[in-house]
mmCIF file of C-alpha atoms in Angstrom:
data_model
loop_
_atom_site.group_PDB
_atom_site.id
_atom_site.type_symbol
_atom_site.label_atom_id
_atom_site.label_comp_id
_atom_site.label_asym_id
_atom_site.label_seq_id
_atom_site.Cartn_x
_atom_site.Cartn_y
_atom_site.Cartn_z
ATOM 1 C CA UNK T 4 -7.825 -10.876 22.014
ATOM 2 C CA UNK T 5 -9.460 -8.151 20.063
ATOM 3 C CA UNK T 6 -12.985 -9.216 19.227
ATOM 4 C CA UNK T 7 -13.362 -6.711 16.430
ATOM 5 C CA UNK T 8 -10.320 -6.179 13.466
ATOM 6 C CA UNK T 9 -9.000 -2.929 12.706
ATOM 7 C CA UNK T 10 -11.240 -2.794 9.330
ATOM 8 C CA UNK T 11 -8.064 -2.362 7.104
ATOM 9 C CA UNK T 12 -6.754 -5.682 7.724
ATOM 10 C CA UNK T 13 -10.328 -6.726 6.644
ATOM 11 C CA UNK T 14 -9.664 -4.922 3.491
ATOM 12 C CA UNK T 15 -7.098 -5.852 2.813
ATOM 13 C CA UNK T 16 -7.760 -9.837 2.987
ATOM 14 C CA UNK T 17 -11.233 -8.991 1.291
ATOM 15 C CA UNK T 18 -8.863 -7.326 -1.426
ATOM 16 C CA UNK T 19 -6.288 -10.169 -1.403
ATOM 17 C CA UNK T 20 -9.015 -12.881 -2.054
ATOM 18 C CA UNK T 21 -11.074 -11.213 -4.166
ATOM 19 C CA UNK T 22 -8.174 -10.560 -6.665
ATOM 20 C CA UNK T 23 -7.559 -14.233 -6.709
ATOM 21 C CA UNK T 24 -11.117 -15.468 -6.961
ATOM 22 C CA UNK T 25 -11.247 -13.136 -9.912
ATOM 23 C CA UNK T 26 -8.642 -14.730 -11.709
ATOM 24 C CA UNK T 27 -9.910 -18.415 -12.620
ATOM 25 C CA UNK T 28 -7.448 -21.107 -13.353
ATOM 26 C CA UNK T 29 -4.365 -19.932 -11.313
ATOM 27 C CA UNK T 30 -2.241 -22.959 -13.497
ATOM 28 C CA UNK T 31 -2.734 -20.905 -16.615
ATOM 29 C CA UNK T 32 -2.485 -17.391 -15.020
ATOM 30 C CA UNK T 33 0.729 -19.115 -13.376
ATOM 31 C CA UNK T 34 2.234 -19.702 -17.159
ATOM 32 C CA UNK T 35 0.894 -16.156 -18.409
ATOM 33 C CA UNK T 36 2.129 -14.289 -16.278
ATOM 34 C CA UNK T 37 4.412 -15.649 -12.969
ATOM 35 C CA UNK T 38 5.970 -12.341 -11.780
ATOM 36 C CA UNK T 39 2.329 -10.915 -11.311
ATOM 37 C CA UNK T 40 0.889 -14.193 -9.791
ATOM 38 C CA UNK T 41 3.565 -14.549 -7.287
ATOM 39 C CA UNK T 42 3.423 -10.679 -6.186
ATOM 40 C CA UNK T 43 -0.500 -11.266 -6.052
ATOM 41 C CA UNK T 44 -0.252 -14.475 -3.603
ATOM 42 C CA UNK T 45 2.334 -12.714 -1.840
ATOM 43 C CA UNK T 46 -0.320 -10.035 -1.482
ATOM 44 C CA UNK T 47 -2.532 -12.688 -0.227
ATOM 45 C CA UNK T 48 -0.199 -14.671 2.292
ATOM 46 C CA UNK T 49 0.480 -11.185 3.598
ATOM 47 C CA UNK T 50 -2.489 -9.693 4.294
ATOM 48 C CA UNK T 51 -4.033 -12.813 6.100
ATOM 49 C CA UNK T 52 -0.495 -12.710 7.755
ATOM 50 C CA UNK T 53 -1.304 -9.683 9.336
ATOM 51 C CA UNK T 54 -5.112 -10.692 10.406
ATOM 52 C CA UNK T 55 -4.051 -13.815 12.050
ATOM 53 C CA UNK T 56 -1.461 -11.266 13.820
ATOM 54 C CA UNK T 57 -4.153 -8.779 14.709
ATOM 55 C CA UNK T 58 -6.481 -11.549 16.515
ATOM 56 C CA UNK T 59 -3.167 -12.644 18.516
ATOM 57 C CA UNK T 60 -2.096 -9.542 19.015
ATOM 58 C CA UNK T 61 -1.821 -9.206 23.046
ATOM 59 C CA UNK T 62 -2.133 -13.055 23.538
ATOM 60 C CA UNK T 63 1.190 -14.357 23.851
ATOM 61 C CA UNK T 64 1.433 -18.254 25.022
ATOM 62 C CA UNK T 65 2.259 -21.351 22.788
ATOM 63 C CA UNK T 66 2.725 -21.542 19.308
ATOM 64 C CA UNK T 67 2.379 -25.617 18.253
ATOM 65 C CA UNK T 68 4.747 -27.565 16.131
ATOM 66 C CA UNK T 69 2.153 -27.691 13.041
ATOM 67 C CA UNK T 70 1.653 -23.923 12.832
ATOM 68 C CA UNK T 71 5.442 -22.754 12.893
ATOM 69 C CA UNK T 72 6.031 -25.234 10.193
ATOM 70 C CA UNK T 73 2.881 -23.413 8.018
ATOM 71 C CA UNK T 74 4.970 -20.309 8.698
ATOM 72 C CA UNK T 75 7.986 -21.614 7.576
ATOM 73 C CA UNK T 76 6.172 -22.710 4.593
ATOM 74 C CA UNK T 77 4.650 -19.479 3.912
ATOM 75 C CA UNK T 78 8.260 -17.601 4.567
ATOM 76 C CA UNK T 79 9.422 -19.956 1.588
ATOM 77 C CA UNK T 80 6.611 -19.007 -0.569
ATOM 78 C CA UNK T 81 7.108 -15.551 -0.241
ATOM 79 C CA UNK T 82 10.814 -15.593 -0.678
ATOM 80 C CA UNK T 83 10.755 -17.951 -3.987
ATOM 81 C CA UNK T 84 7.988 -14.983 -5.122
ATOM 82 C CA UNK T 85 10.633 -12.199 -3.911
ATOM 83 C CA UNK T 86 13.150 -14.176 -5.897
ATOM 84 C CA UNK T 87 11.107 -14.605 -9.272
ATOM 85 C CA UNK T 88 10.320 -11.068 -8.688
ATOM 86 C CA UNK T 89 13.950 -10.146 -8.349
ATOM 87 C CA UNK T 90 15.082 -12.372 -11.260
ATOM 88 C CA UNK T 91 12.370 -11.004 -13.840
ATOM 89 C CA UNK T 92 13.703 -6.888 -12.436
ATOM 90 C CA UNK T 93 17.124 -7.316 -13.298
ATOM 91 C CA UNK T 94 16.410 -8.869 -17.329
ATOM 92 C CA UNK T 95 14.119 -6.114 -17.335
ATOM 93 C CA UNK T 96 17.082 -3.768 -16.256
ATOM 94 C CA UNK T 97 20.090 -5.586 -17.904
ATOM 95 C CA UNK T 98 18.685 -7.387 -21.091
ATOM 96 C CA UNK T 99 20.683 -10.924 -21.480
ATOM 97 C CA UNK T 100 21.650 -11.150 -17.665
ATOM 98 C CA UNK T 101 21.757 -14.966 -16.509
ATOM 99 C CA UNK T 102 23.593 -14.704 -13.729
ATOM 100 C CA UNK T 103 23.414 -12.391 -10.667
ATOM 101 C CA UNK T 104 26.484 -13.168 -9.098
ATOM 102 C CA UNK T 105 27.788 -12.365 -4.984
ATOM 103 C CA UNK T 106 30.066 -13.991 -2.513
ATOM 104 C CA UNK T 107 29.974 -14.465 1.224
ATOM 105 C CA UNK T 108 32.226 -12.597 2.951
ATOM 106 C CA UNK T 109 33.160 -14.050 6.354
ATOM 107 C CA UNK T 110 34.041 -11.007 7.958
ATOM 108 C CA UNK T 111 30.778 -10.019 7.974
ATOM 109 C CA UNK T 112 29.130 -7.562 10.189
ATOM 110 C CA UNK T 113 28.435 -9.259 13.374
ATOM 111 C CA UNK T 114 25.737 -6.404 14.411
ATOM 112 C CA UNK T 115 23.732 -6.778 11.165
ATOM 113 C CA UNK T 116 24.480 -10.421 10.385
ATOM 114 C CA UNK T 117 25.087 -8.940 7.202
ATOM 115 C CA UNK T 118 27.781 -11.382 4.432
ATOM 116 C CA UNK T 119 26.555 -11.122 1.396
ATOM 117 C CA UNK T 120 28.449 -8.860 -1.136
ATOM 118 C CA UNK T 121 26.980 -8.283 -4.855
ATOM 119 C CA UNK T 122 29.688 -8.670 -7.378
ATOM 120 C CA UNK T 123 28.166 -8.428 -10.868
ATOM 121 C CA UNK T 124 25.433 -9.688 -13.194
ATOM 122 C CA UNK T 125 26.593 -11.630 -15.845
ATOM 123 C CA UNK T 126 25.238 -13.240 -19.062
ATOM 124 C CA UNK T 127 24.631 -17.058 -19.729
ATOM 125 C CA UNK T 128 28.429 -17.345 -21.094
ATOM 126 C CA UNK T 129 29.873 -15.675 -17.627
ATOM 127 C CA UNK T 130 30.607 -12.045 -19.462
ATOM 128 C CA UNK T 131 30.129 -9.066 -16.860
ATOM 129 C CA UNK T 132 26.980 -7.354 -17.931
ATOM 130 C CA UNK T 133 26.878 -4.865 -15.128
ATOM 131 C CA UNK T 134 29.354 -4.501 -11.542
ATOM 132 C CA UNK T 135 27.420 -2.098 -9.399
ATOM 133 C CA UNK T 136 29.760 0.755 -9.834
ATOM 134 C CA UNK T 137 27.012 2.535 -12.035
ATOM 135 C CA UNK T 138 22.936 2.351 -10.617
ATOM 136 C CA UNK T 139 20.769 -0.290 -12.200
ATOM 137 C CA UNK T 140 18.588 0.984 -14.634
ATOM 138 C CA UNK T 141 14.779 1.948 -14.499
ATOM 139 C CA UNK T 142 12.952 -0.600 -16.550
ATOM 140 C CA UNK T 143 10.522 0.641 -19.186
ATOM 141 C CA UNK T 144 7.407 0.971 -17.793
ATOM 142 C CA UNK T 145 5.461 0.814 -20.582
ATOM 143 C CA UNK T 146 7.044 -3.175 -21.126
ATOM 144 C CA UNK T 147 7.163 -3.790 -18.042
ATOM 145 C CA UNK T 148 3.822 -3.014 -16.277
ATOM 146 C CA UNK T 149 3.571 -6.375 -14.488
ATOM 147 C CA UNK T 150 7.552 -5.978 -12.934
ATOM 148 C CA UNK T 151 6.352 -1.950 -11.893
ATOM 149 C CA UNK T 152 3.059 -3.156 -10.659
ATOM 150 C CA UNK T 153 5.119 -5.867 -8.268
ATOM 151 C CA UNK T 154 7.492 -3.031 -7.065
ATOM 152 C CA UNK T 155 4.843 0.049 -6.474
ATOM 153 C CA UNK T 156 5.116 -0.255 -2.924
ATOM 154 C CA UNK T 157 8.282 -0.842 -2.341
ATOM 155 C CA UNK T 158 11.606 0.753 -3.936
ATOM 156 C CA UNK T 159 12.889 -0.571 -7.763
ATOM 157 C CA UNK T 160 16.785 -2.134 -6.829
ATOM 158 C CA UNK T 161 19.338 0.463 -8.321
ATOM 159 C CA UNK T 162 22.988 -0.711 -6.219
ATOM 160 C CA UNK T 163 24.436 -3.952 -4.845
ATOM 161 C CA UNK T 164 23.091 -2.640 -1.366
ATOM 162 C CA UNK T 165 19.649 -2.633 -2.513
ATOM 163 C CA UNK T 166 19.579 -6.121 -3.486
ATOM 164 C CA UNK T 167 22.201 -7.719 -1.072
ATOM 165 C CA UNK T 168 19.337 -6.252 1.665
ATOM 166 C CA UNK T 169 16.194 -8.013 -0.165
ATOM 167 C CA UNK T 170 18.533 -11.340 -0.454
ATOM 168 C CA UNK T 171 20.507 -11.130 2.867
ATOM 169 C CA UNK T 172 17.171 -11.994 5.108
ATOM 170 C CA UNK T 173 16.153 -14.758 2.474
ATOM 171 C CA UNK T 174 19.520 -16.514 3.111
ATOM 172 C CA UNK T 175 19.438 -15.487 7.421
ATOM 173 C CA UNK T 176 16.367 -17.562 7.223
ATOM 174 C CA UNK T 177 18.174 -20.523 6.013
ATOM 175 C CA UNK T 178 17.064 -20.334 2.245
ATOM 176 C CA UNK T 179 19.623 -21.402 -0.168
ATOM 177 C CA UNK T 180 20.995 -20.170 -3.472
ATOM 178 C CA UNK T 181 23.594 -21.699 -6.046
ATOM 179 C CA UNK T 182 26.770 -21.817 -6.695
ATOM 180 C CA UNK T 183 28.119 -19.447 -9.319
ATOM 181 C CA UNK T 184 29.432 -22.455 -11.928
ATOM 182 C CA UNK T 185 32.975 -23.265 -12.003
ATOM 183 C CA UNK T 186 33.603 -23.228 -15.491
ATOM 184 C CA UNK T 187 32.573 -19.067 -15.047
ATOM 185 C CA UNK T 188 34.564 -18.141 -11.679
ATOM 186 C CA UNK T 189 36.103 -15.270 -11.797
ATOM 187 C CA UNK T 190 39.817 -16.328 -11.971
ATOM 188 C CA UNK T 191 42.448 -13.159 -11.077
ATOM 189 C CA UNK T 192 39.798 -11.438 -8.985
ATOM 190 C CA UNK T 193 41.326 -10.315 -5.911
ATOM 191 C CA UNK T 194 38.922 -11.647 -3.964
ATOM 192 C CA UNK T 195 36.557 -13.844 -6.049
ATOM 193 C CA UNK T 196 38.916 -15.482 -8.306
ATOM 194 C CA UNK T 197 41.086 -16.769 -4.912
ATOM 195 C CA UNK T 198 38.104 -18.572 -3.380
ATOM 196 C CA UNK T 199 35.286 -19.589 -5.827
ATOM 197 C CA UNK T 200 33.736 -22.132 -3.558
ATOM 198 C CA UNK T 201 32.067 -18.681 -1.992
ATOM 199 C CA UNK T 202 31.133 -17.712 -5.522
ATOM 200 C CA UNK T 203 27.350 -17.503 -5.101
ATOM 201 C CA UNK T 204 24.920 -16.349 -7.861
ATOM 202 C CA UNK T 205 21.226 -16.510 -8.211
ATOM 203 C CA UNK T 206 19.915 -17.881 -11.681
ATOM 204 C CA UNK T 207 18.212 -14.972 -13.501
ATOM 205 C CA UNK T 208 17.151 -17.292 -17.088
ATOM 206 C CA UNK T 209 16.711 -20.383 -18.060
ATOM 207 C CA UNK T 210 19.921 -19.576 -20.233
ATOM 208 C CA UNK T 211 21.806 -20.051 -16.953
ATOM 209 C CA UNK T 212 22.925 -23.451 -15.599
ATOM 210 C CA UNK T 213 23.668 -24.620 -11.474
ATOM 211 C CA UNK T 214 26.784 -25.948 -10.520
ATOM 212 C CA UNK T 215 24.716 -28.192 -8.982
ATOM 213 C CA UNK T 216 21.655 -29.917 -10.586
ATOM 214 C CA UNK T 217 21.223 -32.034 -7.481
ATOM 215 C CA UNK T 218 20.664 -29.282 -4.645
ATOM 216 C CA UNK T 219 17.154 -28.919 -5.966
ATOM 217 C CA UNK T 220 16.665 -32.706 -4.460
ATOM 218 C CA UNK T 221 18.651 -31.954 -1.482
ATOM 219 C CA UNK T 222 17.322 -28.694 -0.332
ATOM 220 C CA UNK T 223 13.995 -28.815 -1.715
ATOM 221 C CA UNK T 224 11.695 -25.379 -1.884
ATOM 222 C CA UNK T 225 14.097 -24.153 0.324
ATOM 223 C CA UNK T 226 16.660 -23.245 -3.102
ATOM 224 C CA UNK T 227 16.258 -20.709 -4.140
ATOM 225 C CA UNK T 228 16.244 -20.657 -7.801
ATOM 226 C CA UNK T 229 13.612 -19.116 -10.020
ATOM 227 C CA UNK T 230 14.852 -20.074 -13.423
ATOM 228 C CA UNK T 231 17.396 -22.432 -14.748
ATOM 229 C CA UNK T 232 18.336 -25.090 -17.643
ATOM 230 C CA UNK T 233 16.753 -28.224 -17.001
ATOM 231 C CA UNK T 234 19.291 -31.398 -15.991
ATOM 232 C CA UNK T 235 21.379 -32.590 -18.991
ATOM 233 C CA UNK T 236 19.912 -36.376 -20.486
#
């Protein structure tokens, strides 16, 4: 084990903490601002991430029971952040999308693992805001400093490909997203409209609804749903 970290992982946990130990009540920065706050714990998980790596690095041997179930956790933390972050992108790009809708197509690519296919983002009442055959557009920056903050190290989604390869590892991983609702499905599509029960969509607003209400209870923190109307009275 290396008795002394390369000094850039130091920094970067140094950084990591600092930035939230500046910040106070996280509760309130949580309501502020939750796009920034989950990109800055992301930060946080990450760079400790890769500390704990560098001290192991070399070791091999066991990993216990307890700490692959804290990664797990942390994997589900970070992909609920990636998923807020993804929702909060595409109303910056498309203004009034609910809905970003995809299927599973199960003749997927066996050497990638790859099934998901993006199919369109849609507004609360199911109408096709935007179907991938044009690039996503660049948000404002000047509006959105928090969403191109989040994304300065990484690259902006402008096609279906981009985002089907931030979402496809979330769902390899066993995280779980809705079904697109069946009052919406996409009836006459050659593909989409003959088998909606692989109609999948992630909820962009709280404009949007779930098929299901219940999956929240049934799959916990591993849905992944970042926004949503609350459960009918």
């Amino acid at each position: 084990m290396p008795s002394n970290p390369p000094k850039r992982l130091l920094n970067d946990v140094r950084t990591a903490l600092g930035l939230l130990d500046e910040n106070g009540s996280l509760d309130a920065y949580r309501d502020a601002s939750p796009a920034a706050l989950s990109a800055l714990q992301g930060r946080a998980v990450r760079a400790v991430r890769r500390l704990r790596d560098a001290l192991a690095e070399g070791t091999g041997g066991y990993v216990d029971p307890v700490d692959w179930r804290r990664a797990q956790k942390d994997q589900q933390d970070d992909a609920q952040g990636l998923a807020l972050l993804i929702a909060d992108t595409l109303r910056a790009q498309i203004p009034g999308a609910s809905y970003l809708v995809f299927h599973v197509n199960d003749s997927y690519d066996a050497e990638t693992g790859r099934d998901l296919e993006l199919h369109s983002i849609r507004a609360a009442d199911g109408t096709a805001l935007h179907t991938f055959h044009d690039l996503l557009p660049v948000p404002d920056a000047g509006r959105h400093r928090e969403i191109a903050y989040a994304w300065r190290d990484a690259r902006l989604p402008q096609t279906g490909q981009d985002l089907a390869a931030l979402m496809q590892p979330m769902r390899a991983a066993g995280l779980v997203f809705d079904d697109y609702p069946e009052q919406l499905h996409l009836y006459g599509h050659p593909v989409l409209g003959n088998d909606p029960e692989h109609v999948l969509c992630m909820l962009l607003s709280d404009s949007a609804h779930p098929e299901q209400w219940d999956l929240k209870d049934v799959f916990g923190h591993r849905l992944l749903r970042p926004y949503g109307t609350p459960l009918p009275a």
